[in-house]
CSV table of C-alpha atoms in Angstrom, one decimal:
chain,number,residue,atom,x,y,z
A,1,UNK,CA,161.1,199.5,2.6
A,2,UNK,CA,163.2,199.5,5.8
A,3,UNK,CA,162.4,198.0,9.2
A,4,UNK,CA,163.0,200.0,12.4
A,5,UNK,CA,164.6,198.7,15.5
A,6,UNK,CA,164.4,200.8,18.6
A,7,UNK,CA,167.0,200.3,21.3
A,8,UNK,CA,165.8,201.5,24.8
A,9,UNK,CA,168.7,200.5,27.1
A,10,UNK,CA,171.9,202.5,26.8
A,11,UNK,CA,173.5,205.8,27.5
A,12,UNK,CA,174.6,208.8,25.3
A,13,UNK,CA,177.6,210.3,27.2
A,14,UNK,CA,177.4,214.1,26.9
A,15,UNK,CA,181.0,214.8,26.1
A,16,UNK,CA,182.1,218.3,25.0
A,17,UNK,CA,183.9,218.9,21.7
A,18,UNK,CA,181.7,217.6,18.9
A,19,UNK,CA,183.1,218.1,15.4
A,20,UNK,CA,181.6,220.8,13.2
A,21,UNK,CA,180.7,220.5,9.6
A,22,UNK,CA,184.1,221.9,8.5
A,23,UNK,CA,186.4,219.6,6.5
A,24,UNK,CA,190.1,220.2,6.1
A,25,UNK,CA,192.8,218.2,4.2
A,26,UNK,CA,195.7,216.3,5.8
A,27,UNK,CA,196.4,213.7,3.2
A,28,UNK,CA,200.0,214.8,2.6
A,29,UNK,CA,201.3,213.0,5.6
A,30,UNK,CA,205.0,211.9,5.5
A,31,UNK,CA,204.8,208.9,7.7
A,32,UNK,CA,202.2,206.1,8.3
A,33,UNK,CA,202.2,203.0,10.5
A,34,UNK,CA,200.3,199.8,10.6
A,35,UNK,CA,199.8,198.3,14.1
A,36,UNK,CA,199.2,194.5,14.1
A,37,UNK,CA,197.4,194.6,17.5
A,38,UNK,CA,194.5,196.3,15.8
A,39,UNK,CA,193.8,193.1,13.9
A,40,UNK,CA,192.9,190.3,16.4
A,41,UNK,CA,192.8,186.6,15.8
A,42,UNK,CA,196.1,186.0,14.0
A,43,UNK,CA,199.9,186.2,14.6
A,44,UNK,CA,201.7,188.4,12.1
A,45,UNK,CA,205.1,188.4,10.5
A,46,UNK,CA,206.7,191.1,8.4
A,47,UNK,CA,207.4,190.4,4.8
A,48,UNK,CA,209.4,193.6,4.2
A,49,UNK,CA,212.6,194.9,5.6
A,50,UNK,CA,213.7,198.4,6.7
A,51,UNK,CA,214.7,200.5,3.6
A,52,UNK,CA,212.7,198.4,1.2
A,53,UNK,CA,210.7,200.3,-1.4
A,54,UNK,CA,207.0,199.7,-1.4
A,55,UNK,CA,204.0,201.0,-3.4
A,56,UNK,CA,200.7,202.0,-2.0
A,57,UNK,CA,198.9,198.7,-1.5
A,58,UNK,CA,201.9,196.5,-1.3
A,59,UNK,CA,201.8,193.9,1.6
A,60,UNK,CA,203.7,194.7,4.7
A,61,UNK,CA,202.7,191.8,7.0
A,62,UNK,CA,201.0,188.5,6.6
A,63,UNK,CA,199.4,186.1,9.0
A,64,UNK,CA,201.5,183.1,10.2
A,65,UNK,CA,198.7,180.6,10.1
A,66,UNK,CA,197.5,180.8,6.5
A,67,UNK,CA,199.7,183.2,4.7
A,68,UNK,CA,196.7,184.6,2.9
A,69,UNK,CA,195.7,187.6,5.0
A,70,UNK,CA,197.7,190.8,4.4
A,71,UNK,CA,198.1,194.2,6.0
A,72,UNK,CA,199.1,196.6,3.3
A,73,UNK,CA,200.9,199.9,3.0
A,74,UNK,CA,198.8,203.1,2.8
A,75,UNK,CA,201.7,205.0,1.3
A,76,UNK,CA,204.2,204.7,-1.5
A,77,UNK,CA,207.8,205.1,-0.2
A,78,UNK,CA,210.2,203.1,1.9
A,79,UNK,CA,209.8,201.0,5.0
A,80,UNK,CA,211.4,203.1,7.7
A,81,UNK,CA,211.1,200.8,10.7
A,82,UNK,CA,209.8,197.6,12.1
A,83,UNK,CA,209.1,198.4,15.7
A,84,UNK,CA,209.4,195.5,18.0
A,85,UNK,CA,208.6,194.9,21.7
A,86,UNK,CA,209.1,192.1,24.1
A,87,UNK,CA,210.0,188.7,22.6
A,88,UNK,CA,210.4,190.5,19.2
A,89,UNK,CA,206.7,191.1,18.9
A,90,UNK,CA,205.9,193.5,16.0
A,91,UNK,CA,204.4,196.7,17.4
A,92,UNK,CA,204.2,198.6,14.1
A,93,UNK,CA,205.6,198.8,10.6
A,94,UNK,CA,206.2,202.3,9.4
A,95,UNK,CA,206.4,203.7,5.9
A,96,UNK,CA,208.0,207.0,4.9
A,97,UNK,CA,206.4,208.7,1.9
A,98,UNK,CA,208.8,209.3,-1.0
A,99,UNK,CA,206.3,209.9,-3.8
A,100,UNK,CA,202.6,210.4,-4.4
A,101,UNK,CA,202.1,207.3,-6.6
A,102,UNK,CA,198.5,206.1,-6.8
A,103,UNK,CA,197.4,202.8,-5.2
A,104,UNK,CA,198.4,199.5,-6.7
A,105,UNK,CA,195.9,198.3,-9.3
A,106,UNK,CA,194.8,194.7,-8.7
A,107,UNK,CA,194.5,193.0,-12.0
A,108,UNK,CA,193.1,189.6,-12.5
A,109,UNK,CA,190.5,189.8,-9.7
A,110,UNK,CA,187.1,190.3,-11.3
A,111,UNK,CA,184.3,190.7,-8.8
A,112,UNK,CA,182.2,188.0,-10.4
A,113,UNK,CA,182.7,184.9,-8.1
A,114,UNK,CA,183.1,184.4,-4.4
A,115,UNK,CA,186.7,183.2,-4.9
A,116,UNK,CA,188.0,186.1,-6.9
A,117,UNK,CA,186.3,188.6,-4.6
A,118,UNK,CA,187.8,186.9,-1.6
A,119,UNK,CA,191.3,186.9,-3.1
A,120,UNK,CA,190.9,190.6,-4.0
A,121,UNK,CA,189.9,191.5,-0.4
A,122,UNK,CA,192.7,189.4,1.0
A,123,UNK,CA,195.3,190.9,-1.3
A,124,UNK,CA,194.2,194.5,-0.8
A,125,UNK,CA,194.2,194.4,3.0
A,126,UNK,CA,190.4,195.1,3.2
A,127,UNK,CA,189.8,191.5,4.5
A,128,UNK,CA,191.5,192.5,7.7
A,129,UNK,CA,189.0,195.3,8.3
A,130,UNK,CA,186.1,192.9,8.6
A,131,UNK,CA,185.2,191.0,11.8
A,132,UNK,CA,183.4,187.7,12.5
A,133,UNK,CA,181.1,186.6,15.3
A,134,UNK,CA,182.0,184.5,17.3
A,135,UNK,CA,185.3,185.7,18.8
A,136,UNK,CA,185.4,189.2,17.2
A,137,UNK,CA,188.4,188.4,15.0
A,138,UNK,CA,189.3,188.7,11.4
A,139,UNK,CA,187.1,186.2,9.4
A,140,UNK,CA,188.5,182.8,8.5
A,141,UNK,CA,188.8,182.8,4.7
A,142,UNK,CA,187.8,179.1,4.5
A,143,UNK,CA,184.5,179.6,6.2
A,144,UNK,CA,181.2,180.8,4.5
A,145,UNK,CA,179.2,183.0,6.9
A,146,UNK,CA,175.6,182.4,7.7
A,147,UNK,CA,174.9,186.2,7.1
A,148,UNK,CA,176.8,189.4,6.7
A,149,UNK,CA,176.0,192.5,8.8
A,150,UNK,CA,177.0,196.0,7.7
A,151,UNK,CA,176.5,199.0,10.0
A,152,UNK,CA,176.3,202.6,8.8
A,153,UNK,CA,175.8,203.9,12.4
A,154,UNK,CA,178.4,204.8,14.9
A,155,UNK,CA,176.7,205.9,18.2
A,156,UNK,CA,179.8,206.3,20.3
A,157,UNK,CA,180.6,209.7,22.0
A,158,UNK,CA,181.3,212.4,19.4
A,159,UNK,CA,181.4,209.8,16.6
A,160,UNK,CA,181.2,211.2,13.0
A,161,UNK,CA,178.8,210.3,10.2
A,162,UNK,CA,180.1,207.4,8.2
A,163,UNK,CA,178.6,208.0,4.8
A,164,UNK,CA,176.9,210.5,2.5
A,165,UNK,CA,174.6,210.4,-0.5
A,166,UNK,CA,177.6,210.5,-2.9
A,167,UNK,CA,178.7,207.1,-1.6
A,168,UNK,CA,175.6,205.3,-2.8
A,169,UNK,CA,177.2,203.9,-5.9
A,170,UNK,CA,180.1,202.4,-3.9
A,171,UNK,CA,177.7,201.1,-1.3
A,172,UNK,CA,175.6,199.3,-3.9
A,173,UNK,CA,178.8,197.8,-5.5
A,174,UNK,CA,180.0,196.7,-2.1
A,175,UNK,CA,176.7,195.0,-1.3
A,176,UNK,CA,176.8,193.2,-4.6
A,177,UNK,CA,180.2,191.9,-3.7
A,178,UNK,CA,179.1,190.8,-0.3
A,179,UNK,CA,176.2,188.9,-1.8
A,180,UNK,CA,178.7,186.5,-3.4
A,181,UNK,CA,180.3,185.6,-0.1
A,182,UNK,CA,177.3,184.3,1.8
A,183,UNK,CA,174.3,182.0,1.0
A,184,UNK,CA,172.3,183.9,3.6
A,185,UNK,CA,171.3,187.6,4.0
A,186,UNK,CA,173.3,190.8,3.8
A,187,UNK,CA,171.9,193.2,6.4
A,188,UNK,CA,172.5,196.9,6.1
A,189,UNK,CA,171.7,199.1,9.1
A,190,UNK,CA,171.3,202.9,9.0
A,191,UNK,CA,170.6,205.7,11.5
A,192,UNK,CA,166.9,206.4,11.9
A,193,UNK,CA,165.6,208.4,8.9
A,194,UNK,CA,168.8,208.1,6.8
A,195,UNK,CA,168.4,204.8,5.0
A,196,UNK,CA,169.1,204.3,1.3
A,197,UNK,CA,167.4,202.1,-1.2
A,198,UNK,CA,170.1,199.5,-1.8
A,199,UNK,CA,169.2,196.3,-3.7
A,200,UNK,CA,170.5,193.0,-2.5
A,201,UNK,CA,170.4,194.0,1.2
A,202,UNK,CA,167.9,193.8,4.0
A,203,UNK,CA,167.6,197.4,5.3
A,204,UNK,CA,167.1,198.3,8.9
A,205,UNK,CA,166.9,201.6,10.6
A,206,UNK,CA,168.3,201.8,14.2
A,207,UNK,CA,167.0,204.2,16.8
A,208,UNK,CA,168.2,204.7,20.4
A,209,UNK,CA,171.2,205.6,22.5
A,210,UNK,CA,174.6,204.1,22.4
A,211,UNK,CA,175.4,201.2,22.0
A,212,UNK,CA,172.8,201.1,19.3
A,213,UNK,CA,175.6,201.5,16.7
A,214,UNK,CA,177.4,198.4,17.9
A,215,UNK,CA,177.1,195.6,15.4
A,216,UNK,CA,176.7,193.0,18.1
A,217,UNK,CA,173.6,194.8,19.4
A,218,UNK,CA,172.2,194.9,15.8
A,219,UNK,CA,172.9,191.2,15.3
A,220,UNK,CA,171.2,190.4,18.6
A,221,UNK,CA,168.0,192.2,17.5
A,222,UNK,CA,167.9,191.0,13.9
A,223,UNK,CA,169.1,187.4,14.0
A,224,UNK,CA,171.3,186.3,17.0
A,225,UNK,CA,174.4,184.0,16.6
A,226,UNK,CA,174.1,180.5,18.0
A,227,UNK,CA,176.8,178.0,18.7
A,228,UNK,CA,178.2,176.6,15.5
A,229,UNK,CA,177.2,179.6,13.4
A,230,UNK,CA,179.4,182.3,11.9
A,231,UNK,CA,178.5,185.8,10.7
A,232,UNK,CA,180.7,188.6,9.4
A,233,UNK,CA,180.5,192.2,10.3
A,234,UNK,CA,181.9,195.4,8.9
A,235,UNK,CA,181.3,199.1,8.9
A,236,UNK,CA,180.0,201.0,5.9
A,237,UNK,CA,183.4,202.8,5.5
A,238,UNK,CA,185.0,199.4,4.7
A,239,UNK,CA,182.0,198.5,2.5
A,240,UNK,CA,182.6,201.8,0.5
A,241,UNK,CA,186.3,200.8,0.0
A,242,UNK,CA,185.2,197.4,-1.2
A,243,UNK,CA,182.8,199.0,-3.6
A,244,UNK,CA,185.5,201.3,-5.0
A,245,UNK,CA,187.8,198.3,-5.4
A,246,UNK,CA,185.2,196.3,-7.3
A,247,UNK,CA,184.6,199.2,-9.7
A,248,UNK,CA,188.1,200.5,-10.2
A,249,UNK,CA,190.5,197.8,-9.0
A,250,UNK,CA,192.1,200.4,-6.7
A,251,UNK,CA,192.0,200.4,-2.9
A,252,UNK,CA,191.2,203.7,-1.3
A,253,UNK,CA,193.4,204.4,1.7
A,254,UNK,CA,192.0,207.8,2.5
A,255,UNK,CA,189.7,208.2,5.5
A,256,UNK,CA,187.6,210.9,7.1
A,257,UNK,CA,188.5,211.5,10.7
A,258,UNK,CA,186.7,213.5,13.3
A,259,UNK,CA,189.1,215.3,15.7
A,260,UNK,CA,187.0,215.9,18.8
A,261,UNK,CA,187.0,216.3,22.6
A,262,UNK,CA,186.9,219.0,25.2
A,263,UNK,CA,190.5,220.1,24.5
A,264,UNK,CA,190.3,220.1,20.7
A,265,UNK,CA,190.7,223.6,19.2
A,266,UNK,CA,188.1,224.0,16.4
A,267,UNK,CA,187.0,220.3,16.4
A,268,UNK,CA,186.1,219.2,12.8
A,269,UNK,CA,186.6,216.6,10.2
A,270,UNK,CA,189.9,216.0,8.4
A,271,UNK,CA,190.7,213.9,5.4
A,272,UNK,CA,193.8,211.9,5.9
A,273,UNK,CA,195.5,208.5,5.3
A,274,UNK,CA,194.9,205.2,7.1
A,275,UNK,CA,197.6,204.8,9.8
A,276,UNK,CA,198.8,208.4,9.5
A,277,UNK,CA,201.2,209.7,12.1
A,278,UNK,CA,199.2,211.4,14.8
A,279,UNK,CA,201.4,214.4,15.4
A,280,UNK,CA,200.9,215.6,11.9
A,281,UNK,CA,197.1,215.3,12.2
A,282,UNK,CA,196.5,216.9,15.6
A,283,UNK,CA,199.0,219.7,15.5
A,284,UNK,CA,196.3,222.4,14.6
A,285,UNK,CA,193.9,221.0,17.2
A,286,UNK,CA,196.3,220.9,20.3
A,287,UNK,CA,196.0,223.5,23.0
A,288,UNK,CA,199.0,225.7,23.9
A,289,UNK,CA,199.8,223.7,27.0
A,290,UNK,CA,200.1,220.0,26.0
A,291,UNK,CA,201.4,218.7,29.3
A,292,UNK,CA,198.0,217.4,30.5
A,293,UNK,CA,196.5,216.2,27.2
A,294,UNK,CA,195.5,212.6,26.6
A,295,UNK,CA,195.3,211.7,22.9
A,296,UNK,CA,193.0,208.8,22.0
A,297,UNK,CA,192.8,207.2,18.6
A,298,UNK,CA,189.1,206.4,18.5
A,299,UNK,CA,186.4,207.3,21.0
A,300,UNK,CA,186.7,207.6,24.7
A,301,UNK,CA,185.0,204.2,25.4
A,302,UNK,CA,186.9,201.9,23.0
A,303,UNK,CA,189.8,204.0,21.6
A,304,UNK,CA,193.5,203.4,22.2
A,305,UNK,CA,195.6,205.9,24.2
A,306,UNK,CA,198.6,206.8,22.1
A,307,UNK,CA,201.8,208.8,22.4
A,308,UNK,CA,201.2,212.1,20.5
A,309,UNK,CA,204.9,212.2,19.4
A,310,UNK,CA,205.2,208.8,17.8
A,311,UNK,CA,201.8,207.2,17.6
A,312,UNK,CA,199.6,206.5,14.6
A,313,UNK,CA,195.9,206.7,13.6
A,314,UNK,CA,194.5,203.3,14.7
A,315,UNK,CA,191.8,201.1,13.3
A,316,UNK,CA,188.9,201.7,12.6
A,317,UNK,CA,190.5,205.0,11.4
A,318,UNK,CA,187.7,207.4,11.9
A,319,UNK,CA,188.0,209.4,15.2
A,320,UNK,CA,190.6,211.1,17.5
A,321,UNK,CA,189.6,212.4,20.9
A,322,UNK,CA,191.6,215.0,22.9
A,323,UNK,CA,190.8,215.3,26.6
A,324,UNK,CA,192.4,216.3,29.9
A,325,UNK,CA,194.3,213.8,31.9
A,326,UNK,CA,193.2,215.3,35.1
A,327,UNK,CA,196.3,214.2,36.9
A,328,UNK,CA,196.8,217.6,38.6
A,329,UNK,CA,193.1,218.3,39.3
A,330,UNK,CA,192.5,220.0,42.6
A,331,UNK,CA,188.8,220.1,43.5
A,332,UNK,CA,187.3,221.5,46.7
A,333,UNK,CA,186.1,218.6,48.8
A,334,UNK,CA,187.3,216.1,46.2
A,335,UNK,CA,184.8,213.3,45.5
A,336,UNK,CA,182.3,214.8,48.0
A,337,UNK,CA,182.1,218.1,46.0
A,338,UNK,CA,178.6,219.1,44.9
A,339,UNK,CA,179.8,220.9,41.8
A,340,UNK,CA,177.3,221.0,39.0
A,341,UNK,CA,180.1,220.2,36.6
A,342,UNK,CA,180.4,216.7,38.0
A,343,UNK,CA,178.6,214.0,36.0
A,344,UNK,CA,177.0,210.8,37.4
A,345,UNK,CA,174.6,208.3,35.8
A,346,UNK,CA,173.2,207.7,39.3
A,347,UNK,CA,172.2,211.3,40.0
A,348,UNK,CA,174.7,211.5,42.9
A,349,UNK,CA,175.5,215.1,42.0
A,350,UNK,CA,173.2,218.0,41.3
A,351,UNK,CA,174.3,218.2,37.6
A,352,UNK,CA,171.2,216.2,36.7
A,353,UNK,CA,169.0,219.2,37.7
A,354,UNK,CA,170.5,221.2,34.7
A,355,UNK,CA,169.9,218.3,32.4
A,356,UNK,CA,172.4,215.6,31.5
A,357,UNK,CA,172.1,216.3,27.8
A,358,UNK,CA,174.3,219.4,28.2
A,359,UNK,CA,177.9,218.6,27.3
A,360,UNK,CA,180.3,218.0,30.2
A,361,UNK,CA,184.1,218.6,30.1
A,362,UNK,CA,185.1,215.0,31.1
A,363,UNK,CA,188.7,214.2,31.9
A,364,UNK,CA,190.5,210.8,32.0
A,365,UNK,CA,190.3,210.2,35.7
A,366,UNK,CA,188.7,207.0,36.9
A,367,UNK,CA,187.3,208.6,40.0
A,368,UNK,CA,187.1,205.4,42.0
A,369,UNK,CA,189.0,202.4,43.3
A,370,UNK,CA,189.2,198.8,42.2
A,371,UNK,CA,187.0,196.4,44.2
A,372,UNK,CA,185.1,193.2,43.7
A,373,UNK,CA,182.2,193.1,41.2
A,374,UNK,CA,178.9,194.2,42.7
A,375,UNK,CA,175.8,192.4,41.4
A,376,UNK,CA,173.7,195.5,41.4
A,377,UNK,CA,172.3,195.2,37.8
A,378,UNK,CA,174.0,198.5,37.0
A,379,UNK,CA,175.4,196.9,33.8
A,380,UNK,CA,171.9,195.8,32.7
A,381,UNK,CA,170.7,199.4,32.5
A,382,UNK,CA,173.1,200.2,29.7
A,383,UNK,CA,173.4,196.7,28.1
A,384,UNK,CA,170.5,196.2,25.5
A,385,UNK,CA,171.5,192.6,24.5
A,386,UNK,CA,169.5,189.6,25.7
A,387,UNK,CA,172.4,188.5,27.9
A,388,UNK,CA,173.1,188.7,31.6
A,389,UNK,CA,176.4,190.6,31.5
A,390,UNK,CA,177.5,190.1,35.2
A,391,UNK,CA,177.1,186.3,35.0
A,392,UNK,CA,178.8,186.1,31.7
A,393,UNK,CA,181.8,188.1,33.0
A,394,UNK,CA,182.0,185.8,36.1
A,395,UNK,CA,182.0,182.8,33.8
A,396,UNK,CA,184.8,184.2,31.7
A,397,UNK,CA,186.9,185.0,34.8
A,398,UNK,CA,186.3,181.4,36.0
A,399,UNK,CA,187.2,180.1,32.5
A,400,UNK,CA,184.0,178.0,32.7
A,401,UNK,CA,183.5,177.2,29.0
A,402,UNK,CA,180.0,175.6,29.4
A,403,UNK,CA,178.6,178.6,31.2
A,404,UNK,CA,180.3,181.0,28.8
A,405,UNK,CA,178.5,179.3,25.9
A,406,UNK,CA,175.2,179.2,27.7
A,407,UNK,CA,175.4,182.9,28.7
A,408,UNK,CA,176.0,184.1,25.1
A,409,UNK,CA,179.7,184.6,24.7
A,410,UNK,CA,179.5,183.8,21.0
A,411,UNK,CA,177.4,187.0,20.4
A,412,UNK,CA,179.6,189.6,22.1
A,413,UNK,CA,182.7,191.7,21.5
A,414,UNK,CA,184.8,193.7,23.9
A,415,UNK,CA,183.2,197.0,22.7
A,416,UNK,CA,179.8,195.8,24.0
A,417,UNK,CA,181.1,196.1,27.5
A,418,UNK,CA,182.5,199.6,27.2
A,419,UNK,CA,179.4,201.3,28.6
A,420,UNK,CA,179.1,198.8,31.5
A,421,UNK,CA,182.8,199.6,32.2
A,422,UNK,CA,182.0,203.3,32.2
A,423,UNK,CA,179.2,203.0,34.8
A,424,UNK,CA,180.9,200.3,36.8
A,425,UNK,CA,181.2,201.1,40.5
A,426,UNK,CA,184.1,198.7,40.8
A,427,UNK,CA,186.2,200.1,38.0
A,428,UNK,CA,186.9,196.7,36.5
A,429,UNK,CA,188.5,196.4,33.0
A,430,UNK,CA,185.6,194.6,31.5
A,431,UNK,CA,186.7,194.9,27.9
A,432,UNK,CA,190.0,193.3,28.7
A,433,UNK,CA,188.3,190.5,30.5
A,434,UNK,CA,186.0,189.8,27.5
A,435,UNK,CA,188.9,189.9,25.0
A,436,UNK,CA,190.9,187.4,27.1
A,437,UNK,CA,187.8,185.2,27.4
A,438,UNK,CA,187.2,185.2,23.7
A,439,UNK,CA,190.8,184.4,22.9
A,440,UNK,CA,190.8,181.6,25.5
A,441,UNK,CA,187.6,180.1,24.2
A,442,UNK,CA,188.9,180.2,20.6
A,443,UNK,CA,192.1,178.5,21.5
A,444,UNK,CA,190.4,175.8,23.5
A,445,UNK,CA,187.7,175.0,20.9
């Protein structure tokens, strides 16, 4: 029997370009890249060299602090490049496919004890796909979490479904593995009306607008994190990979990706490889004129803008959005235009008369200028957690650790401030502020 949590605050952004039910295959990619910046909390070092042969599942990078956490190759082939930026920071490690060998089989890691499960997840690279609260970083392998939260709901704009009925066996195996890693509860959250009967987990159904799918919101409503406590979080796609690993000893590096957005031609689901080169994926979806197209790996709120010529599918590996840059937009009367195609959450334009549920052709323009934060409670209208977001942000900017703790920083992640950033009159980079605040607090404490 599942419990239901109804989220009232939030906003579903009506973006054009939802994916249809069509599924196509793009698994035969020739190049893939792993980007260390997608895995916060640790500094990474390469353990391979350009030209070195690797199998699917072989480690490419390891963390400098413990040497136990690995980022692994999604392809079998040779290491083509270790891309570096300023101060030799690793930007990406790329692998060129040379054969279609199957994933490396992990022998000697029976999923029967916490230690063997932990070592299998670390070695396979799946450990790096989990997150912990506080700090929204990869979990510390030496810490036992109070609880583990698994979400099967992604409520972001144009987000795809994360599971189907055929995944039930892997979900059950994954939950059984997670049970060994905590002395507390394993919570599994589903969209309203789509829950499964999974033993070993506390089942909740989530109803409401975005950010209902954010795991921080679900933790806040189920059992909030207090100072001194640690919980782990992961999405159900990662849980399914863990379940497959426990049953077969093989890590699944395939992923289903929704290619969406106002400019996507025939938006639909494709099956591809983690970290696949973007240009191979999006070629059938791109319009004839590509000069004004922004490519986002992820959704429009939290995704990463990437170069369509040399970028890669980024974590969490489940969505690509194509929309217009809008750099050359020429509108009559500009911001004062009363066009019904202009969207506003504050009903400043007549579009609300036609109904804001009708999809809009958004572009990437900010449509505003940077200014000081305005305490108008506009963040609160789309922020369902029991936190005062404006005051927490001000405490972060002031680097006031006591106030940050009192105002709930241990419960949040940058993605929780994506909607406030969208509706923000001042156009402040709230997610960046939160990420810097979490990193500062972690380093200080």
